[in-house]
PDB file of C-alpha atoms in Angstrom:
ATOM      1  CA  UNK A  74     -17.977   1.667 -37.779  1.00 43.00           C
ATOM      2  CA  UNK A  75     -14.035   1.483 -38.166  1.00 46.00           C
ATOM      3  CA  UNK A  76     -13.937   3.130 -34.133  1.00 46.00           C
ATOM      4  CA  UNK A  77     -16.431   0.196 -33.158  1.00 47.00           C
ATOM      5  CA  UNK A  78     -13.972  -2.435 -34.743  1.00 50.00           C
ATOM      6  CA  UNK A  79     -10.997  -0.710 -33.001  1.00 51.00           C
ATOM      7  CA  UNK A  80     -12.653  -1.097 -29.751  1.00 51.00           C
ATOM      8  CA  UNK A  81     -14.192  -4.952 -30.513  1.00 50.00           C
ATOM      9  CA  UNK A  82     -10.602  -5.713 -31.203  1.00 54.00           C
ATOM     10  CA  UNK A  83      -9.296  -4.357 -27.970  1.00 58.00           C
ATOM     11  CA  UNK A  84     -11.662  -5.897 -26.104  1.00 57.00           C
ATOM     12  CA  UNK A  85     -10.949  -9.171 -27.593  1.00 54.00           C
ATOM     13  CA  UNK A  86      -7.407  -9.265 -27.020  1.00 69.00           C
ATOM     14  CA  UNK A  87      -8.020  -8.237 -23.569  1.00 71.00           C
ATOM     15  CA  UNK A  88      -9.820 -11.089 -22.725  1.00 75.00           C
ATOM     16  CA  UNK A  89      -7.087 -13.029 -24.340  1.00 76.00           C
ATOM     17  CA  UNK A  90      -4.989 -11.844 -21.822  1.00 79.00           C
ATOM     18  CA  UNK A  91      -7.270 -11.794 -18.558  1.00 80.00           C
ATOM     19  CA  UNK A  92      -7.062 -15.561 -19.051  1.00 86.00           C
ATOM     20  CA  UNK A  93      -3.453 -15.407 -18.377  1.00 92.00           C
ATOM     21  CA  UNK A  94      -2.870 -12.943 -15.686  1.00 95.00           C
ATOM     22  CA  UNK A  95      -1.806 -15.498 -13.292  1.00 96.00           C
ATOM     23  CA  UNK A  96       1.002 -16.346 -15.523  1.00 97.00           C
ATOM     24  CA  UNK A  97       2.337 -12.698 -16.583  1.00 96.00           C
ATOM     25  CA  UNK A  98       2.611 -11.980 -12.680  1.00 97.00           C
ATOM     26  CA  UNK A  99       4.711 -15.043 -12.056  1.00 98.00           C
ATOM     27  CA  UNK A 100       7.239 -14.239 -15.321  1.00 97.00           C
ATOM     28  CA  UNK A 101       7.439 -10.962 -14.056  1.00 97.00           C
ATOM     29  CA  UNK A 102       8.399 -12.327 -10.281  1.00 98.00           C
ATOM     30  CA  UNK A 103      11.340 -14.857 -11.710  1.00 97.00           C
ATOM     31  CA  UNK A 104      13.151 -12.524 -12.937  1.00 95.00           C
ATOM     32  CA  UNK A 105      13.457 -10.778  -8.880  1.00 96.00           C
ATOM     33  CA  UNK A 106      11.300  -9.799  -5.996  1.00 97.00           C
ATOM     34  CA  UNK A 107       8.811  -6.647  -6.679  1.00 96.00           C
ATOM     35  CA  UNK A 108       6.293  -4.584  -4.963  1.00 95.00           C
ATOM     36  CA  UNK A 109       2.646  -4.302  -6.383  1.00 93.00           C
ATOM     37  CA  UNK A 110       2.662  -1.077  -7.967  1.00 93.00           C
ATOM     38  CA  UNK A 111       6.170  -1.962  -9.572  1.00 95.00           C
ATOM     39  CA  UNK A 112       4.838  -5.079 -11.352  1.00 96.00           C
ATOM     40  CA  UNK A 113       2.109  -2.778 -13.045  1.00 95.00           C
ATOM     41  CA  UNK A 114       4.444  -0.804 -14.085  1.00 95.00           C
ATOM     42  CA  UNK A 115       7.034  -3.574 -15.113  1.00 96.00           C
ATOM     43  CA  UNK A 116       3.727  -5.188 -17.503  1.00 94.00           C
ATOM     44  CA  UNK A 117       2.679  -1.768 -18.792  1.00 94.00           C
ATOM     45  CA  UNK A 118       6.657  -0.956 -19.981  1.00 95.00           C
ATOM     46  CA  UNK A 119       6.889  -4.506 -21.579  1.00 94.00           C
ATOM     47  CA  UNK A 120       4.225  -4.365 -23.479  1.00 89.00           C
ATOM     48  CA  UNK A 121       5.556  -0.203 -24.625  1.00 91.00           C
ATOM     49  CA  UNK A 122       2.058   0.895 -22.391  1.00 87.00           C
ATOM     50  CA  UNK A 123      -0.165  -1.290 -24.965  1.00 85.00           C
ATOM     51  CA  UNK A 124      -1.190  -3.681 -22.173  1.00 84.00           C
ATOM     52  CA  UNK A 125      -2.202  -2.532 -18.601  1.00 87.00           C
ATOM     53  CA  UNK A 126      -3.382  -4.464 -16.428  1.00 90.00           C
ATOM     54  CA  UNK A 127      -6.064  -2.507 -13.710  1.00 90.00           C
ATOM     55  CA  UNK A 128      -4.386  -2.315 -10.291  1.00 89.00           C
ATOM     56  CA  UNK A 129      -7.566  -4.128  -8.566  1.00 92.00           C
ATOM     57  CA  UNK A 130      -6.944  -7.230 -10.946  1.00 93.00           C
ATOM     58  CA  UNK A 131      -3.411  -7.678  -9.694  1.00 95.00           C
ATOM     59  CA  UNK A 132      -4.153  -7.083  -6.388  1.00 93.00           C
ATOM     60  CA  UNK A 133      -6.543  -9.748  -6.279  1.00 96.00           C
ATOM     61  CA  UNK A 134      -4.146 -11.543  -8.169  1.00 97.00           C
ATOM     62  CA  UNK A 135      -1.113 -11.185  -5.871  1.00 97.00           C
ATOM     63  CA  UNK A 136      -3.761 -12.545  -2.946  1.00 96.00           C
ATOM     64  CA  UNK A 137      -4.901 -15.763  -5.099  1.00 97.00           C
ATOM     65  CA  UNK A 138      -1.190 -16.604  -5.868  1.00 98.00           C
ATOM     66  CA  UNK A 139      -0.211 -16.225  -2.247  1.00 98.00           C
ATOM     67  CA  UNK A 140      -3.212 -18.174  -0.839  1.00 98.00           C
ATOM     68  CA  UNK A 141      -2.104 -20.571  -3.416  1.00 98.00           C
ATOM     69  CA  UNK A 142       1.307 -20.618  -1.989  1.00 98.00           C
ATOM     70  CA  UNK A 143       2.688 -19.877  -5.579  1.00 98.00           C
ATOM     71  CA  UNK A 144       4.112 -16.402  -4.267  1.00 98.00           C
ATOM     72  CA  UNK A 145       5.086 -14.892  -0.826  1.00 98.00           C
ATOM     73  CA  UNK A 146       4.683 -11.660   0.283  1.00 96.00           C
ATOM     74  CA  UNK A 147       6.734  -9.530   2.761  1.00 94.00           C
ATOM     75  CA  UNK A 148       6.903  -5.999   3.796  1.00 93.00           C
ATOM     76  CA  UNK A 149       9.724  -4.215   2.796  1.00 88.00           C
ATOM     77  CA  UNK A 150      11.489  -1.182   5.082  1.00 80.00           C
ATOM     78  CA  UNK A 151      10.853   1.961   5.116  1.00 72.00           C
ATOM     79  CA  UNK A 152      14.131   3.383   3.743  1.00 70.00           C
ATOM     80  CA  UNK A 153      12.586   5.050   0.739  1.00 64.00           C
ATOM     81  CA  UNK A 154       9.831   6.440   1.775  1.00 67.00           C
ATOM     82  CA  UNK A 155       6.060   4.295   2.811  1.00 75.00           C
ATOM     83  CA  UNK A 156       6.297   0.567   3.620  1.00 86.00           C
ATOM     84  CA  UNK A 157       5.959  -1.419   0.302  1.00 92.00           C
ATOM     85  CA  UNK A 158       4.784  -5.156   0.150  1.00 94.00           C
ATOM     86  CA  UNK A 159       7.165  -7.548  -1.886  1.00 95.00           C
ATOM     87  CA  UNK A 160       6.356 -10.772  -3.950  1.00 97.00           C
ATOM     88  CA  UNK A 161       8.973 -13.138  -4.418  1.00 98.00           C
ATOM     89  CA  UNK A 162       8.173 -16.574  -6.658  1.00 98.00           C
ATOM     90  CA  UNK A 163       8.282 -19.759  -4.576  1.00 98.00           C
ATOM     91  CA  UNK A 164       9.563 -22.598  -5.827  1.00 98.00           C
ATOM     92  CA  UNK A 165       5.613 -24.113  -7.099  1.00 98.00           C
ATOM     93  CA  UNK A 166       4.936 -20.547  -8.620  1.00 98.00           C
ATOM     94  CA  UNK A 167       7.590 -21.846 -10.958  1.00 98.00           C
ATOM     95  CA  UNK A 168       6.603 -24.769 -11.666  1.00 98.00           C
ATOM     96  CA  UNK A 169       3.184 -23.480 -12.538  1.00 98.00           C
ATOM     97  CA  UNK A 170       4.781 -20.677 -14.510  1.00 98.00           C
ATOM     98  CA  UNK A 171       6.800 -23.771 -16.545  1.00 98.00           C
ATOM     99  CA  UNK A 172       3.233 -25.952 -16.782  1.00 98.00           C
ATOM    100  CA  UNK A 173       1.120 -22.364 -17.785  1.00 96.00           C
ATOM    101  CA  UNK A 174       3.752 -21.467 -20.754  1.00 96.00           C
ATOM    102  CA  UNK A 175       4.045 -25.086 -22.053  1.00 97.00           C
ATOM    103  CA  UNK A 176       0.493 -24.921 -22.075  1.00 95.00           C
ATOM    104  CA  UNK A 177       0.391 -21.943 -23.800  1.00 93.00           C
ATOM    105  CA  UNK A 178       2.949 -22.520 -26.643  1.00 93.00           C
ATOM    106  CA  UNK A 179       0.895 -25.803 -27.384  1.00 94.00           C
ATOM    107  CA  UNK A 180      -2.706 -23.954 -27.703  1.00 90.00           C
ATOM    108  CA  UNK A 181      -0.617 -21.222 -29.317  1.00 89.00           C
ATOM    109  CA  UNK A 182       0.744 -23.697 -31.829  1.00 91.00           C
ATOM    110  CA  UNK A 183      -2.501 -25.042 -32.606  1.00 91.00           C
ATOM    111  CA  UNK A 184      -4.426 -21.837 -33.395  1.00 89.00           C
ATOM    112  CA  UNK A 185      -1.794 -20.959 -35.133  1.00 90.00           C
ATOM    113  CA  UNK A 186      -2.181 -24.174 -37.329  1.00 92.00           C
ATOM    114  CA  UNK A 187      -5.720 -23.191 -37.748  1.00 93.00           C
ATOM    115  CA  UNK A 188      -5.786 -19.975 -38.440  1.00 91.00           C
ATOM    116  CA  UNK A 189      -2.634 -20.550 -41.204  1.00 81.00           C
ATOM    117  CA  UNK A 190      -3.460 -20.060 -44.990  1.00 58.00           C
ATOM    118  CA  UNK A 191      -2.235 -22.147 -47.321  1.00 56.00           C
ATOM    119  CA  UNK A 192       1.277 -20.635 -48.375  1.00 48.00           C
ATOM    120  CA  UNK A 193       4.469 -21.370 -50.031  1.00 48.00           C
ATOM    121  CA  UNK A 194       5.576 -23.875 -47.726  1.00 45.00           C
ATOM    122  CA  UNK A 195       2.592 -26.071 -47.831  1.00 42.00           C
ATOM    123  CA  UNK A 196       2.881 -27.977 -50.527  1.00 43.00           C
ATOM    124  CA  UNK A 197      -0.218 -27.504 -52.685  1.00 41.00           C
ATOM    125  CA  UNK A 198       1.026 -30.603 -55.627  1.00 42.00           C
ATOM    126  CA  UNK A 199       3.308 -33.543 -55.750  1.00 44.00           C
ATOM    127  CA  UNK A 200       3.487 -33.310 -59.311  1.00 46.00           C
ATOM    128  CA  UNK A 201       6.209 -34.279 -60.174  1.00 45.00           C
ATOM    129  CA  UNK A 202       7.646 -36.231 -57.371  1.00 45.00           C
ATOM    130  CA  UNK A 203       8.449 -39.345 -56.773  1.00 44.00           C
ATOM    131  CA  UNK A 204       5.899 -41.291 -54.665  1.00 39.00           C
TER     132      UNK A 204
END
Protein backbone atom coordinates (compact mmCIF):
# COMPACT_ATOMS: atom_id res chain seq x y z
CA UNK A 1 0.00 0.00 0.00
CA UNK A 2 2.89 2.51 1.02
CA UNK A 3 4.24 2.06 -3.10
CA UNK A 4 0.50 2.93 -4.13
CA UNK A 5 0.63 6.17 -1.90
CA UNK A 6 4.11 7.02 -3.33
CA UNK A 7 2.77 6.88 -6.74
CA UNK A 8 -0.91 8.73 -5.82
CA UNK A 9 1.33 11.41 -4.49
CA UNK A 10 3.37 11.78 -7.60
CA UNK A 11 0.67 11.83 -9.64
CA UNK A 12 -0.95 14.50 -7.71
CA UNK A 13 1.75 16.87 -7.70
CA UNK A 14 2.12 16.34 -11.30
CA UNK A 15 -1.04 17.56 -12.10
CA UNK A 16 -0.26 20.43 -9.88
CA UNK A 17 2.25 21.29 -12.14
CA UNK A 18 0.70 20.44 -15.71
CA UNK A 19 -1.56 23.36 -14.79
CA UNK A 20 1.35 25.60 -14.90
CA UNK A 21 3.51 24.57 -17.71
CA UNK A 22 2.83 27.62 -19.62
CA UNK A 23 4.33 29.60 -16.89
CA UNK A 24 7.62 27.44 -16.03
CA UNK A 25 8.50 27.78 -19.90
CA UNK A 26 8.20 31.54 -19.84
CA UNK A 27 10.48 31.89 -16.33
CA UNK A 28 12.79 29.74 -17.89
CA UNK A 29 12.86 32.07 -21.30
CA UNK A 30 13.44 35.56 -19.15
CA UNK A 31 16.25 34.68 -17.91
CA UNK A 32 17.82 34.28 -22.04
CA UNK A 33 16.94 32.73 -25.32
CA UNK A 34 16.99 28.66 -25.38
CA UNK A 35 16.46 25.84 -27.69
CA UNK A 36 13.76 23.10 -26.90
CA UNK A 37 15.74 20.36 -25.69
CA UNK A 38 17.79 22.91 -23.47
CA UNK A 39 14.68 24.14 -21.59
CA UNK A 40 13.96 20.38 -20.61
CA UNK A 41 16.95 20.13 -19.43
CA UNK A 42 17.13 23.66 -17.72
CA UNK A 43 13.42 22.40 -15.72
CA UNK A 44 14.73 18.91 -14.99
CA UNK A 45 18.24 20.53 -13.28
CA UNK A 46 16.07 23.09 -11.29
CA UNK A 47 14.01 20.98 -9.86
CA UNK A 48 17.62 18.42 -8.98
CA UNK A 49 15.75 15.82 -11.84
CA UNK A 50 12.51 15.64 -9.43
CA UNK A 51 10.35 17.35 -12.08
CA UNK A 52 10.50 16.50 -15.87
CA UNK A 53 8.48 17.65 -17.98
CA UNK A 54 7.81 14.99 -21.28
CA UNK A 55 9.40 16.51 -24.39
CA UNK A 56 5.90 16.25 -26.39
CA UNK A 57 4.27 18.56 -23.62
CA UNK A 58 6.77 21.32 -24.25
CA UNK A 59 6.76 21.02 -27.67
CA UNK A 60 3.23 21.59 -27.87
CA UNK A 61 3.83 24.10 -25.44
CA UNK A 62 6.51 26.12 -27.25
CA UNK A 63 3.77 26.06 -30.40
CA UNK A 64 0.73 27.42 -28.12
CA UNK A 65 3.00 30.21 -26.68
CA UNK A 66 4.19 31.20 -30.12
CA UNK A 67 0.72 31.09 -31.77
CA UNK A 68 -0.09 33.13 -28.81
CA UNK A 69 2.58 35.54 -29.66
CA UNK A 70 3.92 35.17 -26.00
CA UNK A 71 7.29 33.64 -27.44
CA UNK A 72 9.19 33.72 -30.82
CA UNK A 73 11.00 31.21 -32.33
CA UNK A 74 14.07 31.31 -34.66
CA UNK A 75 16.50 28.91 -36.03
CA UNK A 76 19.75 29.11 -34.80
CA UNK A 77 23.17 28.30 -37.09
CA UNK A 78 24.68 25.52 -37.56
CA UNK A 79 28.03 26.21 -35.85
CA UNK A 80 27.74 23.43 -33.33
CA UNK A 81 26.57 20.85 -34.93
CA UNK A 82 22.36 20.35 -36.31
CA UNK A 83 20.21 23.49 -36.67
CA UNK A 84 18.50 24.18 -33.25
CA UNK A 85 15.21 26.28 -32.88
CA UNK A 86 15.41 29.21 -30.25
CA UNK A 87 12.62 30.79 -28.00
CA UNK A 88 13.10 34.13 -26.87
CA UNK A 89 10.18 35.84 -24.43
CA UNK A 90 8.35 38.72 -26.11
CA UNK A 91 7.46 41.46 -24.37
CA UNK A 92 3.39 39.93 -23.59
CA UNK A 93 5.05 36.51 -22.59
CA UNK A 94 6.14 38.72 -19.73
CA UNK A 95 3.48 40.21 -18.88
CA UNK A 96 1.63 36.94 -18.70
CA UNK A 97 4.53 35.43 -16.82
CA UNK A 98 4.01 38.67 -14.16
CA UNK A 99 -0.14 38.08 -14.26
CA UNK A 100 0.47 33.85 -14.00
CA UNK A 101 2.90 34.25 -10.77
CA UNK A 102 0.75 36.95 -9.05
CA UNK A 103 -1.88 34.62 -9.61
CA UNK A 104 -0.15 31.97 -8.26
CA UNK A 105 1.30 33.47 -5.00
CA UNK A 106 -2.42 34.57 -4.24
CA UNK A 107 -4.02 30.87 -4.70
CA UNK A 108 -0.77 29.78 -3.08
CA UNK A 109 -1.43 32.05 -0.13
CA UNK A 110 -4.82 30.92 0.26
CA UNK A 111 -4.31 27.14 0.39
CA UNK A 112 -1.82 27.78 2.41
CA UNK A 113 -4.28 29.59 4.85
CA UNK A 114 -6.40 26.57 4.60
CA UNK A 115 -4.44 23.95 4.92
CA UNK A 116 -2.53 25.83 8.19
CA UNK A 117 -3.06 24.25 11.73
CA UNK A 118 -3.57 26.17 14.43
CA UNK A 119 0.04 27.00 15.86
CA UNK A 120 1.93 29.23 18.07
CA UNK A 121 1.31 32.25 16.25
CA UNK A 122 -2.39 32.06 16.12
CA UNK A 123 -3.52 33.20 19.02
CA UNK A 124 -5.72 30.52 20.60
CA UNK A 125 -6.90 33.12 24.02
CA UNK A 126 -7.02 36.75 24.82
CA UNK A 127 -6.93 36.03 28.31
CA UNK A 128 -5.50 38.30 29.70
CA UNK A 129 -5.48 41.19 27.38
CA UNK A 130 -6.82 44.18 27.26
CA UNK A 131 -9.90 44.47 25.00
Amino acid sequence: MHSTDARADDAFSADLLRGHTDTIVLATLRRGDRYGFEIYKAIRDATGGAHEIKEATLYATYRRLSHDGLVEAYWGDESQGGRRKYYRITDAGRAVYRRNVAAWVATRDVIDALLDEPGPRTPTSTKGTDS
